[in-house]
Short mmCIF file of C-alpha atoms in Angstrom, two decimals:
data_model
loop_
_atom_site.label_atom_id
_atom_site.label_comp_id
_atom_site.label_asym_id
_atom_site.label_seq_id
_atom_site.Cartn_x
_atom_site.Cartn_y
_atom_site.Cartn_z
CA UNK D 210 -3.45 18.75 -12.03
CA UNK D 211 -1.04 18.16 -14.93
CA UNK D 212 -0.02 14.48 -14.91
CA UNK D 213 2.55 12.53 -16.99
CA UNK D 214 2.79 8.81 -17.56
CA UNK D 215 5.49 6.99 -19.61
CA UNK D 216 7.05 3.86 -21.00
CA UNK D 217 10.73 3.44 -20.32
CA UNK D 218 13.14 0.84 -21.83
CA UNK D 219 14.16 -2.26 -19.91
CA UNK D 220 17.48 -2.37 -21.85
CA UNK D 221 20.02 -0.29 -19.98
CA UNK D 222 21.78 1.34 -22.89
CA UNK D 223 18.37 2.56 -24.21
CA UNK D 224 17.24 3.68 -20.74
CA UNK D 225 19.84 6.40 -20.28
CA UNK D 226 18.80 8.49 -23.27
CA UNK D 227 15.14 7.80 -22.52
CA UNK D 228 15.66 9.25 -19.02
CA UNK D 229 17.18 12.40 -20.44
CA UNK D 230 14.28 12.76 -22.92
CA UNK D 231 11.77 12.32 -20.05
CA UNK D 232 13.47 14.99 -18.01
CA UNK D 233 13.29 17.41 -20.95
CA UNK D 234 9.72 16.45 -21.69
CA UNK D 235 8.60 16.95 -18.11
CA UNK D 236 10.15 20.44 -17.96
CA UNK D 237 8.63 21.40 -21.35
CA UNK D 238 5.18 20.19 -20.25
CA UNK D 239 5.35 21.76 -16.77
CA UNK D 240 4.15 18.45 -15.35
CA UNK D 241 2.97 18.50 -11.72
CA UNK D 242 2.98 14.70 -11.27
CA UNK D 243 5.14 12.06 -12.97
CA UNK D 244 4.62 8.31 -12.60
CA UNK D 245 7.56 5.98 -13.46
CA UNK D 246 7.24 2.23 -14.27
CA UNK D 247 7.77 -0.51 -11.71
CA UNK D 248 11.43 -0.77 -10.61
CA UNK D 249 12.57 1.29 -13.57
CA UNK D 250 16.29 1.72 -12.57
CA UNK D 251 17.63 -1.76 -13.24
CA UNK D 252 17.15 -4.36 -15.96
CA UNK D 253 14.43 -6.93 -15.11
CA UNK D 254 15.89 -9.78 -13.03
CA UNK D 255 12.55 -11.52 -12.35
CA UNK D 256 13.15 -13.95 -15.25
CA UNK D 257 15.60 -15.87 -13.07
CA UNK D 258 13.89 -18.44 -10.83
CA UNK D 259 16.55 -18.41 -8.13
CA UNK D 260 17.39 -15.58 -5.84
CA UNK D 261 20.93 -14.39 -6.42
CA UNK D 262 22.46 -12.03 -3.86
CA UNK D 263 24.88 -10.40 -6.23
CA UNK D 264 22.21 -9.63 -8.76
CA UNK D 265 20.02 -8.09 -6.00
CA UNK D 266 22.86 -5.98 -4.66
CA UNK D 267 23.71 -4.69 -8.10
CA UNK D 268 20.02 -3.79 -8.83
CA UNK D 269 19.64 -2.17 -5.44
CA UNK D 270 22.77 -0.05 -6.09
CA UNK D 271 21.53 1.01 -9.49
CA UNK D 272 18.23 2.17 -7.93
CA UNK D 273 20.09 4.12 -5.22
CA UNK D 274 22.01 6.00 -7.87
CA UNK D 275 18.91 6.92 -9.85
CA UNK D 276 16.83 7.74 -6.81
CA UNK D 277 19.37 10.56 -6.17
CA UNK D 278 18.61 11.89 -9.65
CA UNK D 279 14.87 12.33 -9.04
CA UNK D 280 15.34 16.12 -8.44
CA UNK D 281 16.02 16.32 -12.21
CA UNK D 282 12.26 16.03 -12.67
CA UNK D 283 11.46 18.83 -10.19
CA UNK D 284 9.28 20.67 -9.54
CA UNK D 285 7.04 17.72 -10.42
CA UNK D 286 6.17 15.22 -7.74
CA UNK D 287 7.58 11.82 -8.75
CA UNK D 288 5.92 8.47 -8.07
CA UNK D 289 7.32 5.02 -8.71
CA UNK D 290 8.80 1.94 -6.93
CA UNK D 291 12.27 0.99 -5.93
CA UNK D 292 13.78 -2.11 -4.40
CA UNK D 293 15.50 -2.02 -0.96
CA UNK D 294 16.66 -4.28 1.79
CA UNK D 295 15.14 -3.60 5.27
CA UNK D 296 15.75 -5.72 8.30
CA UNK D 297 16.89 -8.55 6.04
CA UNK D 298 13.68 -8.39 3.90
CA UNK D 299 13.79 -7.67 0.11
CA UNK D 300 11.08 -5.13 -0.74
CA UNK D 301 9.47 -3.49 -3.70
CA UNK D 302 8.34 -0.16 -2.29
CA UNK D 303 6.08 2.49 -3.76
CA UNK D 304 7.27 5.96 -3.10
CA UNK D 305 6.70 9.68 -3.66
CA UNK D 306 9.38 12.28 -4.07
CA UNK D 307 9.03 16.06 -4.21
CA UNK D 308 11.37 18.94 -3.65
CA UNK D 309 9.15 20.12 -0.77
CA UNK D 310 8.74 16.75 0.99
CA UNK D 311 11.64 14.74 -0.24
CA UNK D 312 11.44 10.96 -0.27
CA UNK D 313 8.51 9.21 1.25
CA UNK D 314 7.96 5.43 1.24
CA UNK D 315 4.21 4.80 0.91
CA UNK D 316 3.34 1.16 0.08
CA UNK D 317 5.20 -2.14 -0.12
CA UNK D 318 4.00 -4.53 -2.88
CA UNK D 319 2.09 -7.43 -1.34
CA UNK D 320 0.93 -9.68 -4.23
CA UNK D 321 3.72 -11.36 -6.23
CA UNK D 322 3.47 -13.70 -9.20
CA UNK D 323 5.58 -16.83 -9.51
CA UNK D 324 5.68 -17.90 -13.12
CA UNK D 325 7.98 -17.87 -16.13
CA UNK D 326 9.70 -14.47 -16.50
CA UNK D 327 8.00 -13.20 -13.37
CA UNK D 328 9.47 -15.25 -10.41
CA UNK D 329 8.96 -12.28 -8.13
CA UNK D 330 7.80 -14.42 -5.17
CA UNK D 331 11.26 -15.90 -5.06
CA UNK D 332 12.95 -12.46 -5.02
CA UNK D 333 10.75 -10.36 -2.75
CA UNK D 334 9.39 -10.54 0.76
CA UNK D 335 6.00 -9.24 2.05
CA UNK D 336 5.48 -6.47 4.49
CA UNK D 337 2.25 -6.53 6.45
CA UNK D 338 -0.67 -5.90 4.08
CA UNK D 339 -1.43 -2.25 3.93
CA UNK D 340 -3.49 -0.35 1.43
CA UNK D 341 -3.96 2.99 3.17
CA UNK D 342 -4.35 6.19 1.21
CA UNK D 343 -1.43 8.60 1.44
CA UNK D 344 -1.91 12.36 1.41
CA UNK D 345 0.96 13.44 -0.82
CA UNK D 346 0.08 17.00 -1.53
CA UNK D 347 -2.39 19.34 0.07
CA UNK D 348 -5.20 18.30 -2.14
CA UNK D 349 -4.12 14.82 -3.32
CA UNK D 350 -5.14 11.49 -1.75
CA UNK D 351 -3.16 8.75 -3.41
CA UNK D 352 -3.15 4.94 -3.53
CA UNK D 353 -0.66 2.42 -4.96
CA UNK D 354 -1.54 -0.78 -6.83
CA UNK D 355 1.80 -2.06 -7.98
CA UNK D 356 1.45 -4.14 -11.21
CA UNK D 357 -0.17 -7.48 -10.15
CA UNK D 358 -2.01 -5.75 -7.28
CA UNK D 359 -4.37 -4.05 -9.80
CA UNK D 360 -5.86 -7.45 -10.42
CA UNK D 361 -7.31 -7.34 -6.86
CA UNK D 362 -10.05 -4.78 -7.55
CA UNK D 363 -11.33 -4.95 -3.94
CA UNK D 364 -8.39 -2.77 -2.96
CA UNK D 365 -9.28 -0.20 -5.60
CA UNK D 366 -12.74 0.11 -4.03
CA UNK D 367 -11.06 0.24 -0.69
CA UNK D 368 -8.97 3.18 -1.81
CA UNK D 369 -12.06 4.85 -3.17
CA UNK D 370 -13.83 4.61 0.11
CA UNK D 371 -10.86 6.31 1.70
CA UNK D 372 -11.27 9.27 -0.69
CA UNK D 373 -8.46 8.46 -3.17
CA UNK D 374 -8.31 10.98 -6.03
CA UNK D 375 -5.63 9.05 -7.93
CA UNK D 376 -4.52 5.43 -7.96
CA UNK D 377 -1.11 4.75 -9.54
CA UNK D 378 -0.20 1.46 -11.19
CA UNK D 379 3.51 1.19 -11.94
CA UNK D 380 3.90 -1.92 -14.15
CA UNK D 381 6.44 -4.36 -15.44
CA UNK D 382 3.84 -5.99 -17.61
CA UNK D 383 3.22 -7.89 -20.87
CA UNK D 384 1.00 -7.20 -23.86
CA UNK D 385 -2.09 -8.91 -22.55
CA UNK D 386 -5.27 -6.72 -22.73
CA UNK D 387 -5.89 -7.38 -19.01
CA UNK D 388 -3.30 -4.71 -18.29
CA UNK D 389 -5.72 -2.13 -19.75
CA UNK D 390 -9.01 -3.71 -18.47
CA UNK D 391 -7.81 -4.03 -14.88
CA UNK D 392 -6.82 -0.36 -14.48
CA UNK D 393 -10.09 0.62 -16.04
CA UNK D 394 -11.94 -1.59 -13.50
CA UNK D 395 -9.86 0.00 -10.75
CA UNK D 396 -11.10 3.39 -11.83
CA UNK D 397 -14.69 2.24 -11.96
CA UNK D 398 -14.55 0.60 -8.62
CA UNK D 399 -12.88 3.52 -6.90
CA UNK D 400 -14.12 6.66 -8.59
CA UNK D 401 -10.44 7.75 -8.83
CA UNK D 402 -8.27 8.63 -11.73
CA UNK D 403 -5.83 5.74 -12.55
CA UNK D 404 -2.39 6.38 -13.92
CA UNK D 405 -0.11 3.59 -15.12
CA UNK D 406 3.42 3.59 -16.55
CA UNK D 407 5.28 0.49 -17.85
CA UNK D 408 8.56 -0.90 -19.03
CA UNK D 409 9.01 -1.56 -22.74
CA UNK D 410 11.19 -3.92 -24.83
CA UNK D 411 10.94 -6.01 -28.00
CA UNK D 412 9.87 -9.26 -26.38
CA UNK D 413 8.35 -9.13 -22.91
CA UNK D 414 7.21 -5.73 -21.84
CA UNK D 415 4.45 -3.85 -23.66
CA UNK D 416 4.87 -0.22 -22.73
CA UNK D 417 1.50 1.52 -23.10
CA UNK D 418 1.30 4.01 -20.18
CA UNK D 419 -2.33 4.94 -19.38
CA UNK D 420 -4.37 7.81 -18.05
CA UNK D 421 -7.89 6.72 -17.15
CA UNK D 422 -10.77 8.87 -15.76
CA UNK D 423 -12.93 7.85 -12.70
CA UNK D 424 -15.52 6.22 -14.95
CA UNK D 425 -12.96 4.03 -16.79
CA UNK D 426 -12.54 6.09 -19.93
CA UNK D 427 -9.07 5.91 -21.47
CA UNK D 428 -7.94 9.55 -21.79
CA UNK D 429 -4.49 8.90 -23.14
CA UNK D 430 -1.86 6.23 -23.75
CA UNK D 431 1.76 6.11 -24.65
CA UNK D 432 3.33 4.26 -27.57
CA UNK D 433 6.76 3.52 -29.03
CA UNK D 434 6.44 6.70 -31.14
CA UNK D 435 5.07 8.74 -28.23
CA UNK D 436 6.63 7.30 -25.01
CA UNK D 437 5.38 10.14 -22.76
CA UNK D 438 1.90 11.67 -22.49
CA UNK D 439 0.57 14.48 -20.31
CA UNK D 440 -3.06 15.15 -19.36
CA UNK D 441 -4.70 17.86 -17.34
CA UNK D 442 -7.08 16.26 -14.85
CA UNK D 443 -9.53 17.86 -12.45
CA UNK D 444 -9.38 16.13 -9.02
CA UNK D 445 -12.89 17.39 -8.29
CA UNK D 446 -14.17 14.95 -10.89
CA UNK D 447 -13.07 12.04 -8.67
CA UNK D 448 -14.91 13.56 -5.69
CA UNK D 449 -18.09 13.78 -7.73
CA UNK D 450 -17.65 10.28 -9.17
CA UNK D 451 -17.77 8.69 -5.67
CA UNK D 452 -21.39 9.82 -5.38
CA UNK D 453 -22.45 7.93 -8.46
CA UNK D 454 -22.90 4.25 -9.48
CA UNK D 455 -21.25 1.86 -8.70
CA UNK D 456 -19.39 3.70 -5.97
CA UNK D 457 -22.54 4.65 -4.18
CA UNK D 458 -23.80 1.10 -3.74
CA UNK D 459 -24.10 0.19 -0.05
CA UNK D 460 -22.04 -2.86 0.91
#
């Protein structure tokens, strides 16, 4: 499977040309799977410690507009997160989109930080905790660990025991090395490939999209000079990895 990860700008004027560049790149690379960063279609509002309805509504509208543009990345399957309001709750929902299946909501983010620049607990509500593998394509078993969730490695192992081939980690994350180590540990715990894409700016977000193999080896990463990378992965490798240490240890 040919997979693409990216880093996309938080700043809106920079985002528009970056999106066009990503569309062109995906078509040139003939990508089969593309992972977007966490909530990529609006500027980051989590710096504000008070929930503001007008800010939420504007961000939700911006996401709705860009969600309608996902077909620009076809025929690739697109993975990411978007915000939405459902039954009065404010959610950060992981999704897949493909021309064959359309939009599919898969996983609502459950773990939210509440600290400077990341007051997400004040902006988002929880759905019931659910880390169930989704079968997105005929041969792909997929799990979401949205940003902070990758720090809870028990759920990576849980996905692995369900047969996940790929775990995706869309991020809105800083430059701390934990954002590389934790995805590597998720791969080791699960025996799955881990893909991660991130926002980027000059101050808060680090970029550095990642492709990691089932034993935790970093296969590729993005940079400011190379904001998109594509890797061919063999899903059978993840099947074989689950029969080896530490995935084979009896609990």
